[in-house]
Amino acid sequence: MNNKQVASVLNQLADMMEVNGDNPFKVNAYRRAARAVENSRASLTELDGGPEALSGVGKGTASVIKEILETGSCTPLEELRQKLPEGLPELLQIPGMGPKTVHAVYHQLGVTDLEALEQALKEKRLRSLSGFGPKKEEKILEGIRRYRERPDRMLLGHVLPVAEEILKRLREHPAVEQAETAGSLRRMKETVKDLDFVVATRHPEQVADAIVSMPEVTRVINHGDTKVSVMFHQGFEIQVDIRLVSPEQFVAALVHFTGSKEHNVRLRQRAKEFGWKVSEYGIYDVKRDEVFTFADEKEVYQKLQLPYVIPEMREDRGELDVEEEHPERIRLEDYRGDLHMHTRWSDGAHSIREMALAAEERGYEYIAITDHSQSLKVASGLTADDLRRQREEIARVNEEVDGITVLAGIEMDILPGGELDFPDEVLVELDLVIASIHSAFQQDQETMTKRILQAMENPHVHIIAHPTGRLIHRRDPYAVDMHRIFQAAKETGTVLELNANPHRLDLNDYWLKLAREEYGVDFTINTDAHSTEGMGVIPLGIATARRGWLEADHVINTYSLDRLLARLKS
DNA sequence: GCCGTTTTCGGCCCGACTGTTTTCAGTCG
């Protein structure tokens, strides 16, 4: 059992306790313990002093954790599962249904699942409970409808262009003094549910009117002076929430609506230590009856005597628990070249020269051409002979195009048995060798892990691409022991990829942070572009690296060409 | 259930909104 799995059990337990009507503070204690376990740098089994060494884990939660670790089961959770119907926790997912309501309909009406709840609503039985009326029945019915039709969270890479367009229009409005994205969009989470914005204005009604009359708006959900919510359609439909505040309140509102929720809770707890309250309107000194406002977000953290935290890191993953200021995280400006891309030689859309020119236009110093290898027939993989001829073309492009260096590489398949698609004498001729999995995704963990380790142990392999193979919403990661992969990466010097494709973002923020902190792994951020436009997703990769706390020096794409070549040779 | 540079007991983040109330409980972000 790893930390993530233990945290998941603790969260399930908290859900069941909540439905059971347990003390909400007790429920929260379990949620906090789950977070502490998930965010712990060290694995639970190797923690000095046991789980209780973690802040938020005490005697009670530690004994539960120990049981999960030692036996794989969790007695309090089993007991609650015996006691309560299994359909009950799902009811918490319905908008408008909280623990109190679930508890009431179960105990007083015998509602055990979603179907029974709908039946009770049809028969108008909820209004018989004290505190319930026709309006509340109506609200829950609407909640069930929304729950059934809930769209998946959308890929950040898909919604980003729309968000940028909306932000541009907001900033162009004459009554708008400042505008910024907020929420998970600003934190650059891999998926988002809606698009949040904060706007500073002295004329909120004018801005609100302008928003609801945009041509792409298909439905107005909320049209007030402080908050406007609309459904926005541009190729797909997504909810857009815009908060309108006075210019003095803008910075505090931006912090508040950027979140995350958990990060905000920590800020407020901190403020309490000084006798202050944090809200979207500023920091309020209760004793002196005084509100502090701020010129920028750095001042907010300074006021609370906390290190400044970039939006991408505001997830309560330990970012507020450091003594000193955070080091600078990697920025787009640090990025010098893309090391994973395809051309017409395999399944790409453009030629080597076209890719080189596009990269030069982006200001890159180098790129690597890494087409697929012979076994990947669906992508017209290259034979050793093709590779030799491709190298000649790369040499010609290097002569003809100034200002950029094109490296000759390969994205080579790791075959199901763990052997590589080319022998060493072919690989040694190349500047850069990426190895990756494109077949037999269903292998068991031991086979898959050994298969990747075997590739890493080959001295000619520099990089493992998209190491978990997950496709967001489409394919789970393959079964692989990531800790062994990280350990091997450290030992062999193999670089692990953060693939910036919006569907992949693989490694993700969680693994990046863990691999760097616990194992000191080096990374490469690449777009895996199959066309010149494909290189445009690099900001997603940089943002994900920032979410994983990476600094420029942890990423080989920030190296000078000389340093990069030396690293590859070593 | 957890925690302590005011605390080992008494708190536990904050404000808006809604629907049910007649002063407040529940839910949400």
Short mmCIF file of C-alpha atoms in Angstrom, two decimals, chain A residues 161-538:
data_model
loop_
_atom_site.label_atom_id
_atom_site.label_comp_id
_atom_site.label_asym_id
_atom_site.label_seq_id
_atom_site.Cartn_x
_atom_site.Cartn_y
_atom_site.Cartn_z
CA PRO A 161 -7.56 29.61 -25.99
CA VAL A 162 -11.19 30.45 -25.13
CA ALA A 163 -10.14 31.74 -21.70
CA GLU A 164 -7.49 33.94 -23.30
CA GLU A 165 -10.02 35.38 -25.72
CA ILE A 166 -12.48 36.20 -22.90
CA LEU A 167 -9.70 37.77 -20.82
CA LYS A 168 -8.67 39.93 -23.77
CA ARG A 169 -12.22 41.18 -24.26
CA LEU A 170 -12.62 41.93 -20.54
CA ARG A 171 -9.42 43.97 -20.52
CA GLU A 172 -10.53 45.92 -23.59
CA HIS A 173 -13.78 47.07 -21.93
CA PRO A 174 -13.47 50.79 -21.03
CA ALA A 175 -14.93 50.32 -17.53
CA VAL A 176 -12.48 47.52 -16.64
CA GLU A 177 -9.36 48.60 -14.73
CA GLN A 178 -7.85 45.15 -14.21
CA ALA A 179 -8.82 41.60 -15.15
CA GLU A 180 -7.22 38.24 -14.44
CA THR A 181 -8.07 34.56 -14.64
CA ALA A 182 -8.74 32.75 -11.34
CA GLY A 183 -9.64 29.30 -10.02
CA SER A 184 -8.15 26.07 -11.31
CA LEU A 185 -7.67 27.79 -14.68
CA ARG A 186 -5.13 30.19 -13.15
CA ARG A 187 -3.57 27.38 -11.14
CA MET A 188 -3.23 25.56 -14.49
CA LYS A 189 -4.71 22.30 -13.29
CA GLU A 190 -4.76 19.66 -16.03
CA THR A 191 -8.57 19.80 -16.18
CA VAL A 192 -11.02 22.55 -15.26
CA LYS A 193 -14.76 22.62 -14.55
CA ASP A 194 -15.46 26.26 -15.36
CA LEU A 195 -13.60 29.43 -16.31
CA ASP A 196 -13.18 31.93 -13.46
CA PHE A 197 -12.22 35.59 -13.81
CA VAL A 198 -11.81 38.50 -11.41
CA VAL A 199 -12.44 42.02 -12.73
CA ALA A 200 -11.71 45.38 -11.06
CA THR A 201 -14.18 48.07 -12.03
CA ARG A 202 -16.05 51.11 -10.70
CA HIS A 203 -19.02 50.31 -12.94
CA PRO A 204 -19.92 46.67 -12.35
CA GLU A 205 -23.35 46.93 -13.99
CA GLN A 206 -21.81 48.11 -17.28
CA VAL A 207 -19.31 45.26 -17.31
CA ALA A 208 -21.98 42.74 -16.32
CA ASP A 209 -24.21 43.90 -19.18
CA ALA A 210 -21.33 43.61 -21.64
CA ILE A 211 -20.60 40.05 -20.51
CA VAL A 212 -24.14 38.71 -20.82
CA SER A 213 -24.51 40.25 -24.28
CA MET A 214 -21.45 38.52 -25.75
CA PRO A 215 -22.59 36.59 -28.86
CA GLU A 216 -21.27 33.23 -27.58
CA VAL A 217 -23.41 33.37 -24.42
CA THR A 218 -26.14 30.74 -24.66
CA ARG A 219 -27.63 31.07 -21.18
CA VAL A 220 -27.40 33.53 -18.29
CA ILE A 221 -27.23 31.72 -14.95
CA ASN A 222 -26.58 34.68 -12.68
CA HIS A 223 -26.63 38.41 -13.48
CA GLY A 224 -25.84 40.48 -10.38
CA ASP A 225 -23.60 43.40 -9.48
CA THR A 226 -20.84 41.29 -7.95
CA LYS A 227 -21.13 38.04 -9.84
CA VAL A 228 -22.05 37.08 -13.40
CA SER A 229 -22.32 33.44 -14.53
CA VAL A 230 -23.06 32.41 -18.10
CA MET A 231 -22.83 29.38 -20.33
CA PHE A 232 -20.39 30.20 -23.12
CA HIS A 233 -20.29 28.32 -26.41
CA GLN A 234 -17.29 28.32 -28.74
CA GLY A 235 -16.87 24.87 -30.24
CA PHE A 236 -17.88 23.45 -26.86
CA GLU A 237 -19.95 24.78 -23.98
CA ILE A 238 -18.44 25.81 -20.66
CA GLN A 239 -19.59 27.80 -17.64
CA VAL A 240 -17.90 31.18 -17.18
CA ASP A 241 -17.96 32.84 -13.74
CA ILE A 242 -16.88 36.46 -13.45
CA ARG A 243 -16.51 38.29 -10.13
CA LEU A 244 -16.76 42.07 -10.19
CA VAL A 245 -14.95 43.95 -7.40
CA SER A 246 -13.70 47.47 -6.71
CA PRO A 247 -10.07 48.21 -7.66
CA GLU A 248 -9.09 48.34 -3.94
CA GLN A 249 -10.42 44.81 -3.44
CA PHE A 250 -8.93 43.34 -6.61
CA VAL A 251 -5.81 41.70 -5.16
CA ALA A 252 -7.57 40.18 -2.15
CA ALA A 253 -10.35 38.92 -4.43
CA LEU A 254 -7.77 37.46 -6.82
CA VAL A 255 -6.11 35.49 -4.01
CA HIS A 256 -9.51 34.36 -2.73
CA PHE A 257 -10.86 33.17 -6.07
CA THR A 258 -7.60 31.61 -7.24
CA GLY A 259 -7.72 29.20 -4.31
CA SER A 260 -7.39 26.34 -3.98
CA LYS A 261 -9.95 25.94 -1.24
CA GLU A 262 -7.41 24.08 0.90
CA HIS A 263 -4.76 26.72 0.33
CA ASN A 264 -7.24 29.45 1.36
CA VAL A 265 -8.08 27.59 4.54
CA ARG A 266 -4.41 27.61 5.45
CA LEU A 267 -4.16 31.36 4.78
CA ARG A 268 -7.13 32.02 7.06
CA GLN A 269 -5.79 29.83 9.82
CA ARG A 270 -2.55 31.76 9.61
CA ALA A 271 -4.38 35.11 9.77
CA LYS A 272 -6.19 33.98 12.90
CA GLU A 273 -2.85 33.67 14.69
CA PHE A 274 -2.51 37.45 14.30
CA GLY A 275 -6.15 38.11 15.20
CA TRP A 276 -7.07 38.84 11.58
CA LYS A 277 -9.67 37.55 9.15
CA VAL A 278 -9.00 36.91 5.47
CA SER A 279 -11.85 37.28 3.00
CA GLU A 280 -12.32 38.28 -0.63
CA TYR A 281 -12.38 41.93 0.55
CA GLY A 282 -8.97 42.03 2.21
CA ILE A 283 -7.44 41.21 5.55
CA TYR A 284 -9.50 42.51 8.47
CA ASP A 285 -7.91 43.39 11.83
CA VAL A 286 -10.69 42.53 14.26
CA LYS A 287 -9.33 44.48 17.25
CA ARG A 288 -8.56 47.68 15.38
CA ASP A 289 -11.56 47.39 13.05
CA GLU A 290 -9.30 48.04 10.08
CA VAL A 291 -9.15 46.47 6.61
CA PHE A 292 -5.79 46.03 4.84
CA THR A 293 -5.75 46.13 1.04
CA PHE A 294 -2.86 45.24 -1.24
CA ALA A 295 -1.08 46.37 -4.39
CA ASP A 296 -0.06 42.84 -5.43
CA GLU A 297 -0.30 39.25 -4.24
CA LYS A 298 3.24 39.22 -2.84
CA GLU A 299 2.13 41.79 -0.24
CA VAL A 300 -0.67 39.49 0.94
CA TYR A 301 1.77 36.68 1.71
CA GLN A 302 4.23 39.15 3.23
CA LYS A 303 1.53 40.50 5.53
CA LEU A 304 0.86 36.97 6.76
CA GLN A 305 4.61 36.34 7.14
CA LEU A 306 4.41 33.48 4.65
CA PRO A 307 6.59 32.72 1.63
CA TYR A 308 5.11 33.97 -1.64
CA VAL A 309 3.47 31.11 -3.56
CA ILE A 310 2.95 31.19 -7.33
CA PRO A 311 -0.65 30.36 -8.38
CA GLU A 312 0.36 26.95 -9.81
CA MET A 313 1.56 25.78 -6.39
CA ARG A 314 -1.44 26.85 -4.30
CA GLU A 315 -2.74 23.37 -3.49
CA ASP A 316 -1.77 22.92 0.18
CA ARG A 317 0.93 20.42 -0.74
CA GLY A 318 3.41 21.86 1.72
CA GLU A 319 3.97 25.19 -0.08
CA LEU A 320 3.20 27.15 3.12
CA ASP A 321 5.29 24.92 5.37
CA VAL A 322 8.71 26.15 4.27
CA GLU A 323 10.79 28.56 6.35
CA GLU A 324 12.35 30.57 3.53
CA GLU A 325 11.12 32.07 0.29
CA HIS A 326 10.59 29.53 -2.49
CA PRO A 327 13.28 29.35 -5.19
CA GLU A 328 12.30 30.60 -8.64
CA ARG A 329 10.42 27.88 -10.52
CA ILE A 330 10.97 27.14 -14.21
CA ARG A 331 9.59 29.78 -16.61
CA LEU A 332 8.78 29.66 -20.31
CA GLU A 333 11.73 32.03 -20.92
CA ASP A 334 14.12 29.39 -19.55
CA TYR A 335 13.14 26.87 -22.24
CA ARG A 336 15.70 26.50 -25.06
CA GLY A 337 14.54 23.62 -27.20
CA ASP A 338 12.07 20.79 -27.77
CA LEU A 339 13.54 17.27 -27.75
CA HIS A 340 10.60 15.14 -28.92
CA MET A 341 8.85 15.73 -32.24
CA HIS A 342 7.73 13.88 -35.36
CA THR A 343 7.99 14.67 -39.06
CA ARG A 344 6.65 13.33 -42.34
CA TRP A 345 9.27 10.59 -42.07
CA SER A 346 6.85 8.82 -39.69
CA ASP A 347 3.41 10.12 -38.68
CA GLY A 348 4.11 13.88 -38.53
CA ALA A 349 2.59 16.50 -40.84
CA HIS A 350 5.65 18.62 -41.64
CA SER A 351 9.20 18.20 -42.94
CA ILE A 352 12.38 18.42 -40.87
CA ARG A 353 13.13 21.83 -42.35
CA GLU A 354 9.61 23.12 -41.58
CA MET A 355 9.88 21.94 -37.97
CA ALA A 356 13.33 23.57 -37.64
CA LEU A 357 12.10 26.90 -39.03
CA ALA A 358 9.06 26.89 -36.74
CA ALA A 359 11.28 26.14 -33.76
CA GLU A 360 13.66 28.92 -34.72
CA GLU A 361 10.71 31.30 -34.88
CA ARG A 362 9.84 30.31 -31.31
CA GLY A 363 13.35 31.40 -30.30
CA TYR A 364 14.67 27.90 -29.64
CA GLU A 365 18.40 27.11 -29.80
CA TYR A 366 17.99 23.43 -30.63
CA ILE A 367 15.47 20.68 -31.34
CA ALA A 368 15.63 16.91 -31.70
CA ILE A 369 13.82 15.05 -34.46
CA THR A 370 12.53 11.84 -32.93
CA ASP A 371 10.35 9.85 -35.32
CA HIS A 372 8.91 6.46 -34.45
CA SER A 373 10.87 3.20 -34.81
CA GLN A 374 10.20 0.27 -37.15
CA SER A 375 7.88 -1.78 -34.91
CA LEU A 376 5.26 0.94 -34.73
CA LYS A 377 3.75 0.12 -38.11
CA VAL A 378 0.61 2.27 -37.62
CA ALA A 379 2.86 5.32 -37.42
CA SER A 380 5.12 4.23 -40.31
CA GLY A 381 8.06 3.66 -37.98
CA LEU A 382 11.58 4.05 -39.42
CA THR A 383 14.01 1.20 -40.14
CA ALA A 384 17.74 1.49 -39.41
CA ASP A 385 18.18 2.24 -43.11
CA ASP A 386 15.54 5.02 -43.03
CA LEU A 387 17.30 6.49 -40.02
CA ARG A 388 20.62 6.65 -41.87
CA ARG A 389 19.00 8.54 -44.75
CA GLN A 390 17.10 10.81 -42.33
CA ARG A 391 20.39 11.74 -40.64
CA GLU A 392 21.70 12.93 -44.01
CA GLU A 393 18.68 15.19 -44.40
CA ILE A 394 19.12 16.54 -40.86
CA ALA A 395 22.75 17.35 -41.69
CA ARG A 396 21.60 19.28 -44.78
CA VAL A 397 19.03 21.25 -42.76
CA ASN A 398 21.70 22.08 -40.19
CA GLU A 399 23.86 23.49 -42.97
CA GLU A 400 21.07 25.49 -44.59
CA VAL A 401 19.22 26.85 -41.57
CA ASP A 402 21.15 29.25 -39.34
CA GLY A 403 20.45 29.89 -35.69
CA ILE A 404 19.20 26.49 -34.67
CA THR A 405 20.78 23.09 -34.16
CA VAL A 406 18.81 20.00 -35.16
CA LEU A 407 19.72 16.83 -33.27
CA ALA A 408 19.17 13.39 -34.81
CA GLY A 409 17.08 11.27 -32.51
CA ILE A 410 14.53 8.48 -32.33
CA GLU A 411 11.45 7.63 -30.32
CA MET A 412 12.14 3.93 -30.06
CA ASP A 413 9.60 1.34 -28.98
CA ILE A 414 10.26 -0.78 -25.95
CA LEU A 415 8.92 -4.12 -27.21
CA PRO A 416 6.57 -6.24 -25.05
CA GLY A 417 9.42 -8.49 -23.91
CA GLY A 418 11.52 -5.50 -22.81
CA GLU A 419 13.98 -5.67 -25.71
CA LEU A 420 14.57 -2.50 -27.72
CA ASP A 421 13.54 -1.95 -31.33
CA PHE A 422 17.15 -1.30 -32.46
CA PRO A 423 20.51 -2.85 -31.56
CA ASP A 424 23.18 -0.73 -29.85
CA GLU A 425 25.18 -0.21 -33.08
CA VAL A 426 22.23 1.73 -34.54
CA LEU A 427 21.59 3.72 -31.34
CA VAL A 428 25.20 4.78 -30.93
CA GLU A 429 24.97 6.77 -34.20
CA LEU A 430 22.19 9.01 -32.79
CA ASP A 431 22.43 12.22 -30.74
CA LEU A 432 19.35 11.42 -28.68
CA VAL A 433 17.48 8.22 -27.90
CA ILE A 434 13.99 8.30 -26.40
CA ALA A 435 12.45 4.97 -25.39
CA SER A 436 8.74 4.54 -24.83
CA ILE A 437 5.85 2.08 -24.66
CA HIS A 438 3.22 1.89 -27.42
CA SER A 439 2.01 -1.71 -27.12
CA ALA A 440 0.90 -4.38 -24.63
CA PHE A 441 -0.48 -1.82 -22.21
CA GLN A 442 -2.28 -4.50 -20.19
CA GLN A 443 0.78 -6.25 -18.78
CA ASP A 444 0.91 -6.81 -15.03
CA GLN A 445 2.91 -4.47 -12.83
CA GLU A 446 5.99 -6.66 -12.45
CA THR A 447 6.30 -7.31 -16.21
CA MET A 448 5.69 -3.68 -17.15
CA THR A 449 8.08 -2.33 -14.52
CA LYS A 450 10.88 -4.72 -15.59
CA ARG A 451 10.22 -3.87 -19.22
CA ILE A 452 10.84 -0.17 -18.61
CA LEU A 453 13.77 -0.79 -16.24
CA GLN A 454 15.45 -2.91 -18.89
CA ALA A 455 15.27 -0.01 -21.35
CA MET A 456 16.64 2.41 -18.75
CA GLU A 457 19.63 0.18 -18.12
CA ASN A 458 20.74 0.44 -21.74
CA PRO A 459 23.47 3.13 -21.73
CA HIS A 460 22.34 4.46 -25.12
CA VAL A 461 18.83 5.32 -23.89
CA HIS A 462 18.68 8.94 -22.67
CA ILE A 463 14.99 9.53 -22.04
CA ILE A 464 11.84 7.60 -21.14
CA ALA A 465 8.89 9.37 -22.79
CA HIS A 466 5.39 9.64 -21.26
CA PRO A 467 6.41 7.27 -18.46
CA THR A 468 2.93 6.28 -17.16
CA GLY A 469 1.12 6.20 -20.52
CA ARG A 470 -2.05 7.72 -19.13
CA LEU A 471 -4.43 9.64 -21.40
CA ILE A 472 -6.66 11.98 -19.40
CA HIS A 473 -10.30 10.71 -19.48
CA ARG A 474 -9.32 8.00 -21.99
CA ARG A 475 -6.72 5.59 -20.62
CA ASP A 476 -5.47 4.82 -17.13
CA PRO A 477 -1.74 4.74 -16.47
CA TYR A 478 -0.29 1.32 -17.13
CA ALA A 479 0.55 -0.75 -14.07
CA VAL A 480 4.07 0.26 -13.14
CA ASP A 481 5.98 0.73 -9.89
CA MET A 482 6.96 4.39 -10.25
CA HIS A 483 9.22 4.33 -7.21
CA ARG A 484 11.43 1.72 -8.87
CA ILE A 485 11.46 3.76 -12.07
CA PHE A 486 12.56 6.87 -10.16
CA GLN A 487 15.23 4.94 -8.30
CA ALA A 488 16.57 3.57 -11.59
CA ALA A 489 16.43 7.02 -13.20
CA LYS A 490 18.67 8.32 -10.43
CA GLU A 491 21.08 5.39 -10.68
CA THR A 492 21.37 5.26 -14.48
CA GLY A 493 21.05 9.01 -15.13
CA THR A 494 18.05 8.40 -17.37
CA VAL A 495 15.96 11.53 -17.89
CA LEU A 496 12.18 11.24 -17.47
CA GLU A 497 9.83 13.13 -19.74
CA LEU A 498 7.04 15.52 -18.93
CA ASN A 499 5.05 15.20 -22.13
CA ALA A 500 3.22 18.51 -22.66
CA ASN A 501 0.43 17.14 -24.86
CA PRO A 502 -2.85 18.31 -23.25
CA HIS A 503 -4.16 14.71 -23.19
CA ARG A 504 -1.02 13.36 -21.55
CA LEU A 505 0.76 15.76 -19.17
CA ASP A 506 2.79 12.72 -18.23
CA LEU A 507 4.57 12.72 -15.77
CA ASN A 508 1.97 14.76 -13.90
CA ASP A 509 2.52 17.38 -11.18
CA TYR A 510 2.26 14.83 -8.35
CA TRP A 511 4.91 12.47 -9.72
CA LEU A 512 7.24 15.31 -10.75
CA LYS A 513 7.35 16.72 -7.22
CA LEU A 514 7.83 13.29 -5.67
CA ALA A 515 10.49 12.15 -8.14
CA ARG A 516 12.49 15.34 -7.68
CA GLU A 517 12.23 15.58 -3.90
CA GLU A 518 12.70 11.93 -3.02
CA TYR A 519 15.00 10.74 -5.81
CA GLY A 520 16.59 13.83 -7.39
CA VAL A 521 15.51 12.81 -10.90
CA ASP A 522 16.21 15.10 -13.92
CA PHE A 523 13.44 15.80 -16.41
CA THR A 524 12.82 16.88 -19.97
CA ILE A 525 9.70 18.79 -21.07
CA ASN A 526 8.66 18.09 -24.68
CA THR A 527 5.61 18.61 -26.85
CA ASP A 528 5.71 15.37 -28.88
CA ALA A 529 4.61 17.67 -31.73
CA HIS A 530 3.28 16.01 -34.88
CA SER A 531 3.14 19.36 -36.71
CA THR A 532 4.59 22.87 -36.37
CA GLU A 533 1.46 23.96 -34.47
CA GLY A 534 1.97 21.07 -32.07
CA MET A 535 4.93 22.88 -30.54
CA GLY A 536 2.46 25.47 -29.24
CA VAL A 537 1.43 23.37 -26.23
CA ILE A 538 4.73 24.00 -24.44
#
